[in-house]
PDB file of C-alpha atoms in Angstrom:
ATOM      1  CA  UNK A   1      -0.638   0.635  19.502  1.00 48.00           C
ATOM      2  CA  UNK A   2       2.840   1.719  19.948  1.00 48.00           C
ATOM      3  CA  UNK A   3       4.052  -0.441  16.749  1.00 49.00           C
ATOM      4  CA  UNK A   4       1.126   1.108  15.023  1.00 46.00           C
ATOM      5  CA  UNK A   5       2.611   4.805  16.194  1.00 47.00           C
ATOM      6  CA  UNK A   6       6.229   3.595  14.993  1.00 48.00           C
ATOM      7  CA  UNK A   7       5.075   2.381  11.597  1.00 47.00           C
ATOM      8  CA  UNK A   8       3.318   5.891  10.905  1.00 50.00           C
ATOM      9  CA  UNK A   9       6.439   7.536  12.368  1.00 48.00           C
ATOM     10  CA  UNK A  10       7.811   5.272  10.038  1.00 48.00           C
ATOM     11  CA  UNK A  11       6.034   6.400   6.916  1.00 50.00           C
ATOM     12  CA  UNK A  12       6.254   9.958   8.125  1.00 51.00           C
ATOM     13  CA  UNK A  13       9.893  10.037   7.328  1.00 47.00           C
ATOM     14  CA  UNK A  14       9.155   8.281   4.229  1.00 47.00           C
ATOM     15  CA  UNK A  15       7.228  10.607   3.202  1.00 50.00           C
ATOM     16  CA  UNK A  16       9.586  13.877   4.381  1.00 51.00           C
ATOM     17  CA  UNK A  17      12.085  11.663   2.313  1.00 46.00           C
ATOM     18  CA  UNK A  18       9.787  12.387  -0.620  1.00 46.00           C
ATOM     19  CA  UNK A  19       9.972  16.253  -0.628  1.00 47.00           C
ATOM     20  CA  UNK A  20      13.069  16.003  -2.735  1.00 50.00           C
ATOM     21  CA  UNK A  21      13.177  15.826  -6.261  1.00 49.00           C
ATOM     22  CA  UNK A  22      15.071  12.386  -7.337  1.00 57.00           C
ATOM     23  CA  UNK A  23      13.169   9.890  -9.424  1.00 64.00           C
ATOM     24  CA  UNK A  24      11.021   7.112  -7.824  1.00 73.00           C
ATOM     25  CA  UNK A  25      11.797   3.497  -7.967  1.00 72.00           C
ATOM     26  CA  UNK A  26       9.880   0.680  -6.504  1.00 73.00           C
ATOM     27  CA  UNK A  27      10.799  -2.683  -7.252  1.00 74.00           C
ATOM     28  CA  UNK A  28       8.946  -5.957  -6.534  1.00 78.00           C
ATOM     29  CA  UNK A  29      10.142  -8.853  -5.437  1.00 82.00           C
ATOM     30  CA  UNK A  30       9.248 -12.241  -6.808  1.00 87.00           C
ATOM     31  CA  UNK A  31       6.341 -12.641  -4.209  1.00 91.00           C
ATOM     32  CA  UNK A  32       5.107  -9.296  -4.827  1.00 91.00           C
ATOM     33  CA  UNK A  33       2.182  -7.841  -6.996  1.00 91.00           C
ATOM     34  CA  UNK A  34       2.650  -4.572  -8.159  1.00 87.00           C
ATOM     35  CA  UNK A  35       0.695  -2.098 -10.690  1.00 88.00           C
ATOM     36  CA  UNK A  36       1.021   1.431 -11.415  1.00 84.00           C
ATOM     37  CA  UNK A  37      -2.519   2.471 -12.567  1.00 85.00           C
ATOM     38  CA  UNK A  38      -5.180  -0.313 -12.770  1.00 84.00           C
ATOM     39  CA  UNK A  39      -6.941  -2.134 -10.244  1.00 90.00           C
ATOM     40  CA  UNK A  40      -5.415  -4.939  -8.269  1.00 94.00           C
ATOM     41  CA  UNK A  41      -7.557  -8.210  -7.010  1.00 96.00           C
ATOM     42  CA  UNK A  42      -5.982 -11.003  -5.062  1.00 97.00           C
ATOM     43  CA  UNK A  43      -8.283 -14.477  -5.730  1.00 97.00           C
ATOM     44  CA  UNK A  44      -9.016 -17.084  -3.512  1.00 97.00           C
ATOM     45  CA  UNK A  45      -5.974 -19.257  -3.149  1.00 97.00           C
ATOM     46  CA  UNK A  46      -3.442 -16.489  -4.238  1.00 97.00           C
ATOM     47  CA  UNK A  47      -0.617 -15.555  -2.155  1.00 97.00           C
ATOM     48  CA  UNK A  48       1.314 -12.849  -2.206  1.00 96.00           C
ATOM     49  CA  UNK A  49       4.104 -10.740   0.105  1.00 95.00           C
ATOM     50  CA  UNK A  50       3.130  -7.596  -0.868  1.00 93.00           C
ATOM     51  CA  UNK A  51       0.875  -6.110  -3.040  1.00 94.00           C
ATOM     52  CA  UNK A  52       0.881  -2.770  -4.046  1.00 90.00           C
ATOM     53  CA  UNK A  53      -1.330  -0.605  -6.405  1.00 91.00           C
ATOM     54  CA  UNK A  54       0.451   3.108  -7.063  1.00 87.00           C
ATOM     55  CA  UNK A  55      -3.167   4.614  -8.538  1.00 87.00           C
ATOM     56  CA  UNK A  56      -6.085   2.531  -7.931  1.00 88.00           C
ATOM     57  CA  UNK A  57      -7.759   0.174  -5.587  1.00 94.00           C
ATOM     58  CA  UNK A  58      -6.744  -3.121  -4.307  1.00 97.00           C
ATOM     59  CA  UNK A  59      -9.256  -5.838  -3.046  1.00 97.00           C
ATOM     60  CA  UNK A  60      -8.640  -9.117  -1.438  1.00 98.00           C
ATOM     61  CA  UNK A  61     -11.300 -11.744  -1.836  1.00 98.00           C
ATOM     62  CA  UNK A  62     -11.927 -14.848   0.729  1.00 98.00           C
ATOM     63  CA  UNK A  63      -9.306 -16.735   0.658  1.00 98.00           C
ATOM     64  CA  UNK A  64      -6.562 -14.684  -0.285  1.00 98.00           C
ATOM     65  CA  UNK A  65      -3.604 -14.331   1.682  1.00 98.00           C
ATOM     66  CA  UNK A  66      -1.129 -11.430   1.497  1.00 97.00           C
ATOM     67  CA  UNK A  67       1.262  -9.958   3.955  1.00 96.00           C
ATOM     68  CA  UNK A  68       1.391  -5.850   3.223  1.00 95.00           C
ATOM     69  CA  UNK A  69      -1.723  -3.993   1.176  1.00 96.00           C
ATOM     70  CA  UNK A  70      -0.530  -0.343   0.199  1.00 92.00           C
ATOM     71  CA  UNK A  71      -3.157   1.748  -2.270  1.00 93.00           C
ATOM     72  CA  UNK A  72      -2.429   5.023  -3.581  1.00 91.00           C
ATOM     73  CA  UNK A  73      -4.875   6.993  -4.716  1.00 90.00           C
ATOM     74  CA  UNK A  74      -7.443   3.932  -3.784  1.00 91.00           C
ATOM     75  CA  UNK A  75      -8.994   1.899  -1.454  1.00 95.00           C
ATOM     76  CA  UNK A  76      -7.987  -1.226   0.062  1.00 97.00           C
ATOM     77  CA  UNK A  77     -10.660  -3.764   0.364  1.00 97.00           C
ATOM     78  CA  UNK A  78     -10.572  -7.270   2.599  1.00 98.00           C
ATOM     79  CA  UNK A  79     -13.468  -9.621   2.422  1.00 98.00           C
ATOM     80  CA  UNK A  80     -14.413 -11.770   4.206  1.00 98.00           C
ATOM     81  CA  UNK A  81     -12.081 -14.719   4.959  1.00 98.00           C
ATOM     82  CA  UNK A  82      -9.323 -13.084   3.317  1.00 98.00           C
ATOM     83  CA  UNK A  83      -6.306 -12.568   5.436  1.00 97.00           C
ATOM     84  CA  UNK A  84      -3.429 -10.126   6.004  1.00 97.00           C
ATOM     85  CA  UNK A  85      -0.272 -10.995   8.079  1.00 97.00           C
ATOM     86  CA  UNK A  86       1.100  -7.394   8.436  1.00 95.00           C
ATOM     87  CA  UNK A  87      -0.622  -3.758   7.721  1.00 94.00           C
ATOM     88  CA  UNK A  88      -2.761  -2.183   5.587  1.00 96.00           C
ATOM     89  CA  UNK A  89      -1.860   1.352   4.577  1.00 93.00           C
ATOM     90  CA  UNK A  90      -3.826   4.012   1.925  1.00 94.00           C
ATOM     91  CA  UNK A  91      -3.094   7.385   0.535  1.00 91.00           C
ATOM     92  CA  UNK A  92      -6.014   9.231  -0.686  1.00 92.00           C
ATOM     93  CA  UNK A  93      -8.214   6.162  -0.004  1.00 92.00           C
ATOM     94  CA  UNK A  94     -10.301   4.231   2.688  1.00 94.00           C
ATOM     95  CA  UNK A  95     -10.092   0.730   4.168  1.00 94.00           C
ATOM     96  CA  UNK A  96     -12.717  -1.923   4.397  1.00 96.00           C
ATOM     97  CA  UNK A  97     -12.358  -4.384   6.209  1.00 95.00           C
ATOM     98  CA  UNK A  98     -14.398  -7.051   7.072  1.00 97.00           C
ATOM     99  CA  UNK A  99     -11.790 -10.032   6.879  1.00 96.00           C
ATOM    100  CA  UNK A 100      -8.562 -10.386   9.325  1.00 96.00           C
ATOM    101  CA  UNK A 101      -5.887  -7.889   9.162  1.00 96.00           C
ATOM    102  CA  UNK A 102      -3.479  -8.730  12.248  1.00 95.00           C
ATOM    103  CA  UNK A 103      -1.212  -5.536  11.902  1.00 94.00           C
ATOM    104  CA  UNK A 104      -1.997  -2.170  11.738  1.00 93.00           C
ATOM    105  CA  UNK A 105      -3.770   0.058   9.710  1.00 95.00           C
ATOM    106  CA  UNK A 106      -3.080   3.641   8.221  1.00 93.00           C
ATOM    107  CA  UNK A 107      -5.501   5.653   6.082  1.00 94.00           C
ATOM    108  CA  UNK A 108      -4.398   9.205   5.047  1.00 91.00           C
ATOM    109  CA  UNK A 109      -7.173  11.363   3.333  1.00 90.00           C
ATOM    110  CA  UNK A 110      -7.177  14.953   3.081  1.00 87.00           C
ATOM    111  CA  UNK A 111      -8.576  16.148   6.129  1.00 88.00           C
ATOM    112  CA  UNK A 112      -7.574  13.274   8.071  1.00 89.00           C
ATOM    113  CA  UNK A 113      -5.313  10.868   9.450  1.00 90.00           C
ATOM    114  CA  UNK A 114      -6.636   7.472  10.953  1.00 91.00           C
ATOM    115  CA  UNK A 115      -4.527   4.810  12.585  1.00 91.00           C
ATOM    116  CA  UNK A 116      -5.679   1.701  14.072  1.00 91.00           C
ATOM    117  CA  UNK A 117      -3.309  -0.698  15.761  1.00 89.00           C
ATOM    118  CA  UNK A 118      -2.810  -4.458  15.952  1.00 86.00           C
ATOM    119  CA  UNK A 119      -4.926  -4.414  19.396  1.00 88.00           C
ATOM    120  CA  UNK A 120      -7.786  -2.372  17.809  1.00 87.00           C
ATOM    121  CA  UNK A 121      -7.067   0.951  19.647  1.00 92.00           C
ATOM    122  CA  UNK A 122      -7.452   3.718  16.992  1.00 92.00           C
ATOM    123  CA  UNK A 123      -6.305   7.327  16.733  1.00 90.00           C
ATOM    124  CA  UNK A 124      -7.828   9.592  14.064  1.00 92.00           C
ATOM    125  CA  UNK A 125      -7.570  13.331  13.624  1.00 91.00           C
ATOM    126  CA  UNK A 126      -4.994  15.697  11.649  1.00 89.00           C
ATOM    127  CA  UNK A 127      -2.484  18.229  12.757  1.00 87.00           C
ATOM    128  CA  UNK A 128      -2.670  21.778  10.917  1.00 87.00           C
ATOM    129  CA  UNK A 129       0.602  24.108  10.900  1.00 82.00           C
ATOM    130  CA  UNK A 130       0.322  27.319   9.907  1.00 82.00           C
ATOM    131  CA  UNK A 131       1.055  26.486   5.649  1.00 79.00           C
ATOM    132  CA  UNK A 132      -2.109  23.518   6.156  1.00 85.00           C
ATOM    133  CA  UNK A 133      -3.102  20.538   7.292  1.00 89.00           C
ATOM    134  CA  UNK A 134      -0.365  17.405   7.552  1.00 87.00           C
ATOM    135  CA  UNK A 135      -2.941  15.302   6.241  1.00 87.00           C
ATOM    136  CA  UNK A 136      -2.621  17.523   3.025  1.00 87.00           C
ATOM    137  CA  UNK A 137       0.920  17.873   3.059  1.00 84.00           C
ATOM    138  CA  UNK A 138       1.478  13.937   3.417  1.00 85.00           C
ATOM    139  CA  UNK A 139      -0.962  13.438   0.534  1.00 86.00           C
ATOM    140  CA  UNK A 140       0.365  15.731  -1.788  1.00 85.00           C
ATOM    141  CA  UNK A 141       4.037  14.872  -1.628  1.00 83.00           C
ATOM    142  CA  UNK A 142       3.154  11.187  -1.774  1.00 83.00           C
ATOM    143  CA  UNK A 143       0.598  11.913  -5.091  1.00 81.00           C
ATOM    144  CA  UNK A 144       3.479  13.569  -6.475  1.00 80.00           C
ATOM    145  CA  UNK A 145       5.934  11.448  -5.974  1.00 77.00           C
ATOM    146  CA  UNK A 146       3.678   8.439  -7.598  1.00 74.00           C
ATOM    147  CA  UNK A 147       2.859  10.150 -10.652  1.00 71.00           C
ATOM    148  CA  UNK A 148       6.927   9.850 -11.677  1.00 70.00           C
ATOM    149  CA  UNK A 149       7.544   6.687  -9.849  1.00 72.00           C
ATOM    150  CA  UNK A 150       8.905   4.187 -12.211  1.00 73.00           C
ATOM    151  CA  UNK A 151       8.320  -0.054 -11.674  1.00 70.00           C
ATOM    152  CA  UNK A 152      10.886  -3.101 -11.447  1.00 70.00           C
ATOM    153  CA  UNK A 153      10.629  -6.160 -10.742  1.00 71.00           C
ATOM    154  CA  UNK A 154      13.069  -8.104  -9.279  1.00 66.00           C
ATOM    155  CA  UNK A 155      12.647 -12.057 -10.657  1.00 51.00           C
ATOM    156  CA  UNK A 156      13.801 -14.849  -7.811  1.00 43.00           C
ATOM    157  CA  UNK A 157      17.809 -15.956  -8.579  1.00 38.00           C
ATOM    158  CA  UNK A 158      15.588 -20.079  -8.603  1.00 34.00           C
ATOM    159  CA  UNK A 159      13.173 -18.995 -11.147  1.00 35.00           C
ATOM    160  CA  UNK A 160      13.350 -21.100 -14.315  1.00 35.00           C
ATOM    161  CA  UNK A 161      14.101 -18.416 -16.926  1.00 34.00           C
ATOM    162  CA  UNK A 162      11.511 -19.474 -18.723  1.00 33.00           C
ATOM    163  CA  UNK A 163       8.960 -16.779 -21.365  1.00 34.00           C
ATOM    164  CA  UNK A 164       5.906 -18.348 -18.810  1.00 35.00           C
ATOM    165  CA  UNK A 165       7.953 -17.328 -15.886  1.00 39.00           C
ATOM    166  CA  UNK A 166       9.141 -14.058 -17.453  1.00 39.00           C
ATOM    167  CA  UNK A 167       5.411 -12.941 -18.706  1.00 40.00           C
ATOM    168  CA  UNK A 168       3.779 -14.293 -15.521  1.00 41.00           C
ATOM    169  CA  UNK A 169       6.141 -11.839 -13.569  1.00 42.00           C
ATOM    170  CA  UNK A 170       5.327  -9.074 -16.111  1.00 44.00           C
ATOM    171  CA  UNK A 171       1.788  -9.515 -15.332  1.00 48.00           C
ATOM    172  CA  UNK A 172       2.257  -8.886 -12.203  1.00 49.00           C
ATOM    173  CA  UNK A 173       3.579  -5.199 -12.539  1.00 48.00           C
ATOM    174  CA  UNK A 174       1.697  -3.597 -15.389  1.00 48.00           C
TER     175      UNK A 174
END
């Protein structure tokens, strides 16, 4: 539990970070699959570092093997047999999970906050201050911050610069 309570201190920060005005840039690596709007599904046999969907849903089907799952704005689904190495963490969406995630686990709704750590110990509830909830606050600052985030992707120095390669990675981040 305590990594699970240092991650969300983590993204706490991140989020406080938000709250100013500059542009947002996130950039995927060459293991990475990334998409802005659009749902994201990771197939049997696919591996990936981190995937990442910025405005809809992600799902991992048996067999699939990823190490971070973030949704914004959706849920984060992990069959059966699918795996993840590292944590699973949702803005404005819910986790289900009935495959192996061996990290933690953050879900941020309006109206609540819900942590579960690597050992299976959860915390849930919210914090209200007197201008709202922090459930709200974190939500909001992290829906508006999405909405003018822009995408890179970052191609591996090795990769053949090849158009297969190139599209393939474009793929990845529409």
């Amino acid at each position: 539990m305590t990594r699970t309570l240092a991650f969300a201190l983590a993204c706490l920060s991140l989020t406080a970070a938000a709250r100013d005005t500059d542009s947002c840039t996130v950039e995927a690596g060459p293991n990475d699959l990334l998409r802005k709007k659009g749902e994201v599904v990771v197939e049997a046999g696919q591996t990936f570092e981190n995937v990442i969907a910025l405005d809809w849903s992600v799902t991992l089907h048996a067999g699939a093997h990823v190490k971070t799952v973030i949704a914004v704005r959706g849920d984060v689904t992990v069959d059966e047999g699918a795996t993840v190495d590292e944590s699973i963490i949702s803005v404005a969406g819910r986790h289900h999970v009935k495959g192996t995630v061996s990290g933690s686990r953050i879900e941020v709704r309006q109206g609540s906050i819900h942590l579960t750590g690597e050992d299976g110990k959860s915390l849930s509830g919210d914090l209200t201050f007197s201008d709202g909830a922090l459930s709200t606050l974190l939500v909001d600052k992290v829906l508006e911050k999405v909405d003018a985030c822009v995408l890179k992707t970052a191609h591996a120095a090795a990769e053949p610069a090849t158009k297969k390669a190139k599209a393939s990675k474009s793929a990845e981040t529409r």
